[in-house]
Every structure is written in C-alpha cells, then in structure tokens.
Coordinates of C-alpha atoms in Angstrom, one line a residue:
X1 CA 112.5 100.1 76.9
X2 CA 114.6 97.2 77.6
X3 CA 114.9 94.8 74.6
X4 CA 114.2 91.8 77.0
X5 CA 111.2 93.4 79.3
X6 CA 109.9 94.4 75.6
X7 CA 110.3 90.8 74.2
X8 CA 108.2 89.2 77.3
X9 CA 105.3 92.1 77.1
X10 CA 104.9 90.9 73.5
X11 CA 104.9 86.8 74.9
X12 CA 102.3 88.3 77.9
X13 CA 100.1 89.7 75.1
X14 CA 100.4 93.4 76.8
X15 CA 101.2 96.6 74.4
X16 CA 103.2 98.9 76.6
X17 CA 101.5 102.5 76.4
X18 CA 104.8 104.7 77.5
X19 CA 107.7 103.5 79.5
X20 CA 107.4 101.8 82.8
X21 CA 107.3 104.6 86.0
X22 CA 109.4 103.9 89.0
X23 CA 107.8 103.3 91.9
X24 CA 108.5 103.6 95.8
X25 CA 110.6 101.3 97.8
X26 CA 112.3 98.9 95.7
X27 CA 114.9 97.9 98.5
X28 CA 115.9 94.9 96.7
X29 CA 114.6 94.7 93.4
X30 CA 113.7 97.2 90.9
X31 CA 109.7 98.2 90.5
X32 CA 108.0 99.7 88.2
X33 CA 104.4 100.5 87.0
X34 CA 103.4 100.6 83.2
X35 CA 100.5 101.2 81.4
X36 CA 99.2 98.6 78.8
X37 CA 96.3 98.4 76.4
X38 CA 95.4 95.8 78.5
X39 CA 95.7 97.9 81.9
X40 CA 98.0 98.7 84.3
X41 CA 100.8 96.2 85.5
X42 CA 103.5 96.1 87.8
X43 CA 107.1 95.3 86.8
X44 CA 109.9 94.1 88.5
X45 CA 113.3 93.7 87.4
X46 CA 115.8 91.8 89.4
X47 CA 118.1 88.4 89.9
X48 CA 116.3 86.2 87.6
X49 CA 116.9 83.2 90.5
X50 CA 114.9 85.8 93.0
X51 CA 112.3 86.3 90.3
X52 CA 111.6 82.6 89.3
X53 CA 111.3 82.2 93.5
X54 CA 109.0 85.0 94.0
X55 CA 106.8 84.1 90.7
X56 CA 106.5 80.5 91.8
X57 CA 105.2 81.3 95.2
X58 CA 102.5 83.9 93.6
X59 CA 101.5 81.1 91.8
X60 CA 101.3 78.6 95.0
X61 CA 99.4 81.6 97.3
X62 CA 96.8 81.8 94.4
X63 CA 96.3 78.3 93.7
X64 CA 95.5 77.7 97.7
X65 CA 92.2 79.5 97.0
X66 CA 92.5 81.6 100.5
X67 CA 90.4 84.4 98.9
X68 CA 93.3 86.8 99.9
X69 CA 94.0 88.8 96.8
X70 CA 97.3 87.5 95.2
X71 CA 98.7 89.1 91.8
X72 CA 98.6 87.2 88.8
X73 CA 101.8 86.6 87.4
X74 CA 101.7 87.7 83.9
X75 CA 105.2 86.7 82.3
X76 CA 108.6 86.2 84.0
X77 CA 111.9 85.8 81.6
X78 CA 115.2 87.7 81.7
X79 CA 115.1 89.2 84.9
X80 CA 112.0 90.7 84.7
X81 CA 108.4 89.8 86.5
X82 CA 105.4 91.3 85.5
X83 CA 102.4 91.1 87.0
X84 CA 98.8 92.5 87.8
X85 CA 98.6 95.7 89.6
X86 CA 96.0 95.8 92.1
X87 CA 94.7 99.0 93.2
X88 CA 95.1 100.4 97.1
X89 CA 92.3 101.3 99.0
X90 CA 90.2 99.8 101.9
X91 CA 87.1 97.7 102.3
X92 CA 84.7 97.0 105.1
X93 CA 86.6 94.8 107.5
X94 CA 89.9 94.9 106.1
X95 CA 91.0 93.3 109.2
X96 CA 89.0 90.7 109.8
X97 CA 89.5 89.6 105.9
X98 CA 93.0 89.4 106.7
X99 CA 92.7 87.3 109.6
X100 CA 90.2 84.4 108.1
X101 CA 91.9 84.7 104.8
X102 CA 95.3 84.2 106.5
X103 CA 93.9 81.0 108.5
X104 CA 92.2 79.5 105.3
X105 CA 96.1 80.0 103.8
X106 CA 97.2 78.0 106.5
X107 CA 95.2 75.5 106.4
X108 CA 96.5 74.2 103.5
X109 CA 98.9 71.6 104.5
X110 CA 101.5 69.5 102.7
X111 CA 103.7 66.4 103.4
X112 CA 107.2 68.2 105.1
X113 CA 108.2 71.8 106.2
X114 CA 109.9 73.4 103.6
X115 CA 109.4 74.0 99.7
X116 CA 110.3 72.2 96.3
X117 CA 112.6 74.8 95.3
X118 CA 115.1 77.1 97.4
X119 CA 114.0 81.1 97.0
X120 CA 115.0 84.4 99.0
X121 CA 113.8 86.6 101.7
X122 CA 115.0 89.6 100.8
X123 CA 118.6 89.3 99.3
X124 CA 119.3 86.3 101.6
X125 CA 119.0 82.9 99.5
X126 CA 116.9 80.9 101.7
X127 CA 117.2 77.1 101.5
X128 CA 113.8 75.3 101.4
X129 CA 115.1 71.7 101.2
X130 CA 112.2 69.5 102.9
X131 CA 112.5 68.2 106.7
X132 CA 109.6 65.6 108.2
X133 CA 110.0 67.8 112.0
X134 CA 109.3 71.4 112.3
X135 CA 111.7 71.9 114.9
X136 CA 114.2 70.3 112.8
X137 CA 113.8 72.9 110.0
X138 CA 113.6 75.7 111.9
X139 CA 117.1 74.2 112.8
X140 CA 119.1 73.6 110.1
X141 CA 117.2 75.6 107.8
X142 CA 116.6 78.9 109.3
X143 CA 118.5 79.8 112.7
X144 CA 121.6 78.0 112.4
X145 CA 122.7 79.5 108.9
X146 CA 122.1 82.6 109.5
X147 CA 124.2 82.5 112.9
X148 CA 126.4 81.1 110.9
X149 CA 126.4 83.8 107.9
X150 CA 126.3 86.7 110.5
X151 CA 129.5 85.7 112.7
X152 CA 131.5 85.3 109.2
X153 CA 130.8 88.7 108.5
X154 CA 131.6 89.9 111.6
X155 CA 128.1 90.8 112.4
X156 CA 128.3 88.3 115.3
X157 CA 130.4 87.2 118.1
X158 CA 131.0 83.8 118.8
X159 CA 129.3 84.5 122.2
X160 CA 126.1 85.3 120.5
X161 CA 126.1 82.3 118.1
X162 CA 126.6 79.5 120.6
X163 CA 123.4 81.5 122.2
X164 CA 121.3 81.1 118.9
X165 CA 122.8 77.9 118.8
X166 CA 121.5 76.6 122.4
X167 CA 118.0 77.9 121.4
X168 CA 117.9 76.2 117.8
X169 CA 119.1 73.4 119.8
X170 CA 116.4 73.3 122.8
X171 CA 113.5 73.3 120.3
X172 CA 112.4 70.3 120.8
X173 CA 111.8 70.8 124.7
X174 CA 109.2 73.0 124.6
X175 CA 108.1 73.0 121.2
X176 CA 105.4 70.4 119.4
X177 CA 106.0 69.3 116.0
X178 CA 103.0 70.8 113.8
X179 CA 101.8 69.7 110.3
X180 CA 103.4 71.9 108.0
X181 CA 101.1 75.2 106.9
X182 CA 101.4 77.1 103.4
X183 CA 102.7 80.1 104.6
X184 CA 103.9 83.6 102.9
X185 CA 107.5 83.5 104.5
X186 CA 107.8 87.4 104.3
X187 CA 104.8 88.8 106.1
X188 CA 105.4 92.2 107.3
X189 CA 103.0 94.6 107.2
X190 CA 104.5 96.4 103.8
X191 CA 103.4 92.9 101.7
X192 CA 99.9 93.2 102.8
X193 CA 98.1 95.1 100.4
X194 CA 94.2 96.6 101.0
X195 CA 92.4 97.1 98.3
X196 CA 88.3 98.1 97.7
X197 CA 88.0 94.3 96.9
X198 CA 89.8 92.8 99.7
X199 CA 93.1 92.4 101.5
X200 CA 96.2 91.2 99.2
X201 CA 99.6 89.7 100.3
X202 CA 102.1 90.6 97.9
X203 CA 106.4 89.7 97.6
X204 CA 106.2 86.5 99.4
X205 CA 109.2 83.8 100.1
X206 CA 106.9 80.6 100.3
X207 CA 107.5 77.5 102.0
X208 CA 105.5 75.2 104.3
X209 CA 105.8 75.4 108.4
X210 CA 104.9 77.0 111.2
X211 CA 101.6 79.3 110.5
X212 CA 102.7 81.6 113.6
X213 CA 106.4 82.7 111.0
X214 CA 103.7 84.9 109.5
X215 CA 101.9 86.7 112.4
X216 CA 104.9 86.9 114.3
X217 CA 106.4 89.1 111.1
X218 CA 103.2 91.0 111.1
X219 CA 103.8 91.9 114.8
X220 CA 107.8 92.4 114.5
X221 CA 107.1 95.4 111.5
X222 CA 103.3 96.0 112.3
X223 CA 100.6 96.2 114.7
X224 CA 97.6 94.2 113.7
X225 CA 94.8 95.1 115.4
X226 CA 92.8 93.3 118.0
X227 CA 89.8 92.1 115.0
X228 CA 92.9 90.6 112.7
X229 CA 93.2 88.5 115.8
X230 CA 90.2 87.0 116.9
X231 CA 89.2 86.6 113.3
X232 CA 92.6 84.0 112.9
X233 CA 92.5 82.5 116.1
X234 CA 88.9 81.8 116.2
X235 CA 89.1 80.9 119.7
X236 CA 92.0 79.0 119.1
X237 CA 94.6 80.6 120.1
X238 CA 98.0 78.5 121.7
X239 CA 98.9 79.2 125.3
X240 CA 102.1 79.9 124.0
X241 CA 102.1 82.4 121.2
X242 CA 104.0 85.1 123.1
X243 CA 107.2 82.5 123.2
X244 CA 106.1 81.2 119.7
X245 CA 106.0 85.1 118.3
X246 CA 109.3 85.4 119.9
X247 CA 110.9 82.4 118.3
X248 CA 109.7 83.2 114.7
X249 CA 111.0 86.6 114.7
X250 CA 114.4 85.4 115.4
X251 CA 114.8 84.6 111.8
X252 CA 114.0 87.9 110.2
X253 CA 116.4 89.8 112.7
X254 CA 119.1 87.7 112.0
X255 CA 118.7 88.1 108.1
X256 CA 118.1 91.5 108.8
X257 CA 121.1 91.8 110.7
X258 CA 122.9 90.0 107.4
X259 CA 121.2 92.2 105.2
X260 CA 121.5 95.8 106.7
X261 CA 124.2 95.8 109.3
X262 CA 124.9 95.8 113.0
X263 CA 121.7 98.2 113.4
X264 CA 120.1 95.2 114.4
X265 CA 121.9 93.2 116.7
X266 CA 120.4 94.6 119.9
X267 CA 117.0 93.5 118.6
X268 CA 118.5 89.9 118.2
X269 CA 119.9 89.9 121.3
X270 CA 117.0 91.1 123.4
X271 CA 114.9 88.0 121.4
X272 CA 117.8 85.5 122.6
X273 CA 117.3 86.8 125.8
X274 CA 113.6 86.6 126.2
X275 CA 113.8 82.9 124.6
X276 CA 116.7 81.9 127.4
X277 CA 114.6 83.4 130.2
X278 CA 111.1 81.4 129.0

C-alpha cells in the first residue's frame, strides 16, 4: 500500500484489512474500495487540487441537511480521498426522495452565484469566483471559457463560438436573475446513488446558482421519471424549463466536448440551435 494513503488511514483512525480493490469507472480519478476494521470505505486517489474541491463540497452537500445521503469524508491528504462507502440498493420511493431531497438542497441559498474556492467538473478546472447576477456568471464563468478553451484546441470554429457567444450574451433578455441555490454542479444520473436508506448524490462540483444546472444534467445523461418531477416541482414548475433545461446543458457539452473530443460537437450545436430558435 502506498506510504501516503497508509499514513492518512492511520490519521482517519481506519486499519486497512488487505489492499484497496479497484473499482468500475474511474474516468478521471482512480477508485478503490478497502476493507477496514472499522468497515468498508471508498478511496480515491487523484490531483490533490481535484480532491481538496471534491472533499469540500461533500462537506457543504452534508452540512445543508437535505436528507439526501452524502458520504462522509473520512481523511483527504496526498492525493488521496477516503470516504464512507454507502451500499447500493433501492428503497420505497427512490424517486420521489430524490426529488424533495433535491428541492430542500436547493433551497439553501447564499449571498452570490458561485463558490469560495474554484474546483473541477470532471478534469476541466472550473472557476467559481462569486458574481451578484446569475446571468452574469453563467457568462463569464461557464459558457464563454469553455467556447473559449474548445476553439484553442481546435474543437471549435470561430463560427460556432461567436454563436455561444450571442447566447451567453442574450441572457439577460429572456432570463430572470434568481437567488443563488446550493447546487451539486455534476448531476448526472451516474452521481446519484440509491441505497436501502435513501437516495445519495455522490462526486459533486459545488457552487451556488441556478437549481435547474442540476435537473437539466439529470435529463442530458438520464431519464428521471415522471414522480422525481412532481415531487421537485411541487406545482411549481417555470413556464420555461424546456428553454432553461436547454441552456444548462450547454455547459456540460462544451466541457464534454473539451474533455473527450469532437464526438460531441453535434450535440452542442443542435443546443445552440434550439437556444437561437426560442
């Protein structure tokens, strides 16, 4: 075992029981399960800048008391994490768990959009620095960067770009500045975890804005059901969601389109489009 994932186990209080078992997935960072004395936990071993992100917004998701399961981080030093391993299986209305528990998340509201501290979505460093307008962050935080970041890698034409542009630009004309929600950041339907005691949102990239980022990344990789959706709405759905869903999953196709290649740029371009023609 590593000298350094040994050192923090001993800080954590855990006595390994074996070496840690690689799991599934691990696209960006390494994961692994290890048995302690203590129980089971789940490792992960990656940039320690990602990590410190990642362990601070377990910490915020927990702390917002949405009674969505969130694992308890355990120790985080030397580019490893290691948390509490929570158990898969299902529950009586998964769903509608999700759905209140997501709403009761985002109804914890703070001063600006954005976050303290800068963190990742996936590999992409994702700059959190605080804005007073929604619209303004969504801006200069999200789209125009990563139009930006995709043209200089040739992902991009300067055709599409000035597109993105004109819609990051626009905002303001059809969209109303909202208080700014605690929201996961990285909500596809992979970092929801059910469990016999309850839904669990695992891996998040935490900042305040927008609640509808998250749904609209639980419908861009997902299909929530029709109960997930009554149960967040509560009757209160916005006329506009379908334009709303539309705008928020701009984001993730562009850094998907930075992070794994010009597979994606028909997606992006068929969200510009839909955006223009609204």
């Amino acid at each position: 075992m590593d000298e350094s994932l040994a050192a923090l186990l001993s800080a954590a209080g855990l006595t390994p029981r074996g070496e840690p078992q690689a799991l599934s997935g691990g696209d960006i960072a390494e994961v692994f399960r290890l048995v302690t004395d203590q129980g089971e936990v789940v490792v992960k071993h990656d940039d320690p800048q990602r990590l410190a992100g990642e362990a601070d917004g377990l910490r915020a998701l927990r702390e917002a008391g949405s009674e969505l399961l969130v694992p308890e981080v355990l120790g985080e030093a030397g580019g490893y994490l290691v948390m509490e391993a929570l158990a898969p299986g299902r529950s009586p209305g998964d769903e509608v768990s999700l759905g209140e528990g997501l709403r009761r998340l985002h109804a914890v509201i703070g001063d600006a959009h954005g976050w303290p501290r800068d963190n990742a979505c996936g590999r992409t460093p994702q700059s959190n620095a605080p804005l007073p307008d929604g619209r303004a962050f969504q801006r200069e935080r999200r789209l125009l960067p990563l139009a930006e970041a995709c043209q200089a890698r040739g992902l991009m034409d300067g055709r599409l770009r000035t597109r993105v542009e004109a819609i990051a630009h626009n905002l303001e004309a059809w969209l109303p500045d909202a208080p700014a929600s605690l929201i996961h950041g990285d909500l596809w339907s992979g970092n929801v975890l059910f469990t016999p005691s309850g839904p669990a949102i695992i891996d998040p990239a935490v900042y305040r804005h927008y609640p509808e980022v998250d749904l609209a990344m639980l419908t861009l990789f997902g299909s929530p059901r029709t109960a997930f959706f009554e149960a967040y709405w509560n009757g209160g759905a916005p006329t506009d969601w379908p334009r709303r869903e539309t705008l928020f999953q701009l984001y993730p196709l562009l850094n998907h389109l930075l992070l794994f290649g010009g597979g994606y740029r028909g997606a992006v371009e068929r969200m510009v489009s839909r955006l223009e023609s609204t």
